[in-house]
Structure formats: structure tokens, C-alpha cells
PDB file of C-alpha atoms in Angstrom:
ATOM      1  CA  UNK A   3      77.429  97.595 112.769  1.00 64.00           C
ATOM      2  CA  UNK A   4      77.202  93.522 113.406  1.00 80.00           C
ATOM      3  CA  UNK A   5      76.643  92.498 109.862  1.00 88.00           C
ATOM      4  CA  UNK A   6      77.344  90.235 107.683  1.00 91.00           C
ATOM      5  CA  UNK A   7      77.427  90.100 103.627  1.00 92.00           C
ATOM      6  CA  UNK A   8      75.940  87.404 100.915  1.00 93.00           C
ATOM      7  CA  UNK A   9      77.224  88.381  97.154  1.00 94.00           C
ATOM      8  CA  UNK A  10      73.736  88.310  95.005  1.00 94.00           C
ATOM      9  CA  UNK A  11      75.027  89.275  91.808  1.00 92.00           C
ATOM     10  CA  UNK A  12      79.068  90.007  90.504  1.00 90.00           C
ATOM     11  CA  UNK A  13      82.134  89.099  92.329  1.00 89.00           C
ATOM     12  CA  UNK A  14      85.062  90.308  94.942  1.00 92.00           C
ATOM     13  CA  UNK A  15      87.986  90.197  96.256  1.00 94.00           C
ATOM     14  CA  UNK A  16      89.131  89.864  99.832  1.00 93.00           C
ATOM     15  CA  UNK A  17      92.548  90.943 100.729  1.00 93.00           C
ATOM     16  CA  UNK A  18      93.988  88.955 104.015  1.00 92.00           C
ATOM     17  CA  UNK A  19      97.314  88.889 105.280  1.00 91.00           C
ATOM     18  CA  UNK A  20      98.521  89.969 101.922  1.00 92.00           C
ATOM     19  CA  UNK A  21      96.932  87.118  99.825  1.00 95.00           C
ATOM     20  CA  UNK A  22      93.804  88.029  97.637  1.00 94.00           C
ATOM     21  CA  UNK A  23      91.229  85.687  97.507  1.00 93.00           C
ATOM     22  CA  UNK A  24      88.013  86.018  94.843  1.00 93.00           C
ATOM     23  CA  UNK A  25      84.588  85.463  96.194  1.00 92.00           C
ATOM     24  CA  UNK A  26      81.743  84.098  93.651  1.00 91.00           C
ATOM     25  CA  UNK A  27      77.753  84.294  93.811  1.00 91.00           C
ATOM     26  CA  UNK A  28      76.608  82.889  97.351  1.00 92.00           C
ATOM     27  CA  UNK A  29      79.595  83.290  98.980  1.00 93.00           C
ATOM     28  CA  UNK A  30      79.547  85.555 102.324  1.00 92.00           C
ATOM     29  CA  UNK A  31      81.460  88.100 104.154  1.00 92.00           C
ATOM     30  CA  UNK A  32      81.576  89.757 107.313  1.00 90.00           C
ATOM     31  CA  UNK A  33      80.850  86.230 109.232  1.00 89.00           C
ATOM     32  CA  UNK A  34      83.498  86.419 111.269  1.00 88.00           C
ATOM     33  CA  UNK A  35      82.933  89.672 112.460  1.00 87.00           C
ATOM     34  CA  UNK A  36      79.263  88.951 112.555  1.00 87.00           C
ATOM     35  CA  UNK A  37      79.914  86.356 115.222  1.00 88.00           C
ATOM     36  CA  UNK A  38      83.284  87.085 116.963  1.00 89.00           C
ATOM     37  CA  UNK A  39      81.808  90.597 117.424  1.00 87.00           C
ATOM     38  CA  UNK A  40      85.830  91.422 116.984  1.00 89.00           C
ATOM     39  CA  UNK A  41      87.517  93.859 114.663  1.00 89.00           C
ATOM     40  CA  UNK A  42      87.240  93.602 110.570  1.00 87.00           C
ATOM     41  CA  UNK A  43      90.693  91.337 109.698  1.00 87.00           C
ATOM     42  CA  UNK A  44      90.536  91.257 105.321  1.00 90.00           C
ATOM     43  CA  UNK A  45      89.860  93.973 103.333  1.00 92.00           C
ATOM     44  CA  UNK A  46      86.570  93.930 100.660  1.00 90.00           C
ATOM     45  CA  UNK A  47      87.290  95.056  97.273  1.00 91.00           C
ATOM     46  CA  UNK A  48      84.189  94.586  94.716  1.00 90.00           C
ATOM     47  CA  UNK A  49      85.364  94.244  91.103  1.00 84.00           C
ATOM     48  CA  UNK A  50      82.535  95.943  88.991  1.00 89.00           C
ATOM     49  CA  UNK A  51      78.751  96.861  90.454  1.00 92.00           C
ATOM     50  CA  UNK A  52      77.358  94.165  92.875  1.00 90.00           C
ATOM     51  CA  UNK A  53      74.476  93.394  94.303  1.00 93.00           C
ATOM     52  CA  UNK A  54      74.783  91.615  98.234  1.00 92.00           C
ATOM     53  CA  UNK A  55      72.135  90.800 100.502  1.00 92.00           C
ATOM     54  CA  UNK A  56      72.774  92.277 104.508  1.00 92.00           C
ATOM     55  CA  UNK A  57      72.206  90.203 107.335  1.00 90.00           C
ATOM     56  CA  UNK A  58      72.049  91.561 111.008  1.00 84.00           C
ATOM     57  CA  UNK A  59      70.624  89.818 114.604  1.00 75.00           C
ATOM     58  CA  UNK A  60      67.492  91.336 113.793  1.00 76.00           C
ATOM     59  CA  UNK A  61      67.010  89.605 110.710  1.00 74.00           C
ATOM     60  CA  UNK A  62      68.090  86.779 111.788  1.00 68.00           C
ATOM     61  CA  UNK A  63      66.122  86.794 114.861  1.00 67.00           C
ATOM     62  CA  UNK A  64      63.475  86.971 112.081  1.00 64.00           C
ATOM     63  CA  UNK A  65      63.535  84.196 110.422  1.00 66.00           C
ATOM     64  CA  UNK A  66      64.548  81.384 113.470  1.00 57.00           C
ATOM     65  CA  UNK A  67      62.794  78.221 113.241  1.00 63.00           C
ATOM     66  CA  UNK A  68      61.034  76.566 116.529  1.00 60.00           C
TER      67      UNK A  68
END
């Protein structure tokens, strides 16, 4: 899945190389993956319910301006 992730609501953690890292409102994840098209490198950990908004090509396709 070529995705990436936009926290809506709550908070989370990313785990990379050993360091955490928190994540707030508006912040995004998956961007890398989204457009290296490599393999996941952190680790997502929510900390209580959360709300994000998905993002894929065809979405984005969606809503290019011209």
C-alpha cells in the first residue's frame, strides 16, 4: 500500500533507530515511504484512540492544481 498518514486528532510516537520521537496534530507519516516507494524504516505507535487522514496517488491525483 503507497500511503501516507496526517494525525487529525491525538498523538504518536515513532520509534527510529532506537530514538522515540512524538508526533502532534498535523504532523504526517508514511512520507517517506509514500515517495521513496522503499521499505517502512520507524515504527508507529499511537498513544490513546486517533483519528488520521490517508493519502494515496489517487487522492492526490485528485486534488492537483493546473
Amino acid at each position: 500500500d503507497q500511503s501516507f498518514h496526517v494525525i487529525v486528532e491525538s498523538s504518536l510516537d515513532v520509534l527510529k533507530g532506537g530514538k522515540r520521537q512524538p508526533l502532534q496534530l498535523d504532523n504526517c507519516f508514511g512520507e517517506m515511504r509514500y515517495l521513496t516507494k522503499l521499505k517502512p524504516t520507524a515504527s508507529i505507535t499511537a498513544n490513546r484512540d486517533m483519528t488520521v487522514m490517508r493519502s494515496n496517488a489517487n487522492m492526490m491525483e485528485g486534488t492537483s492544481v493546473t
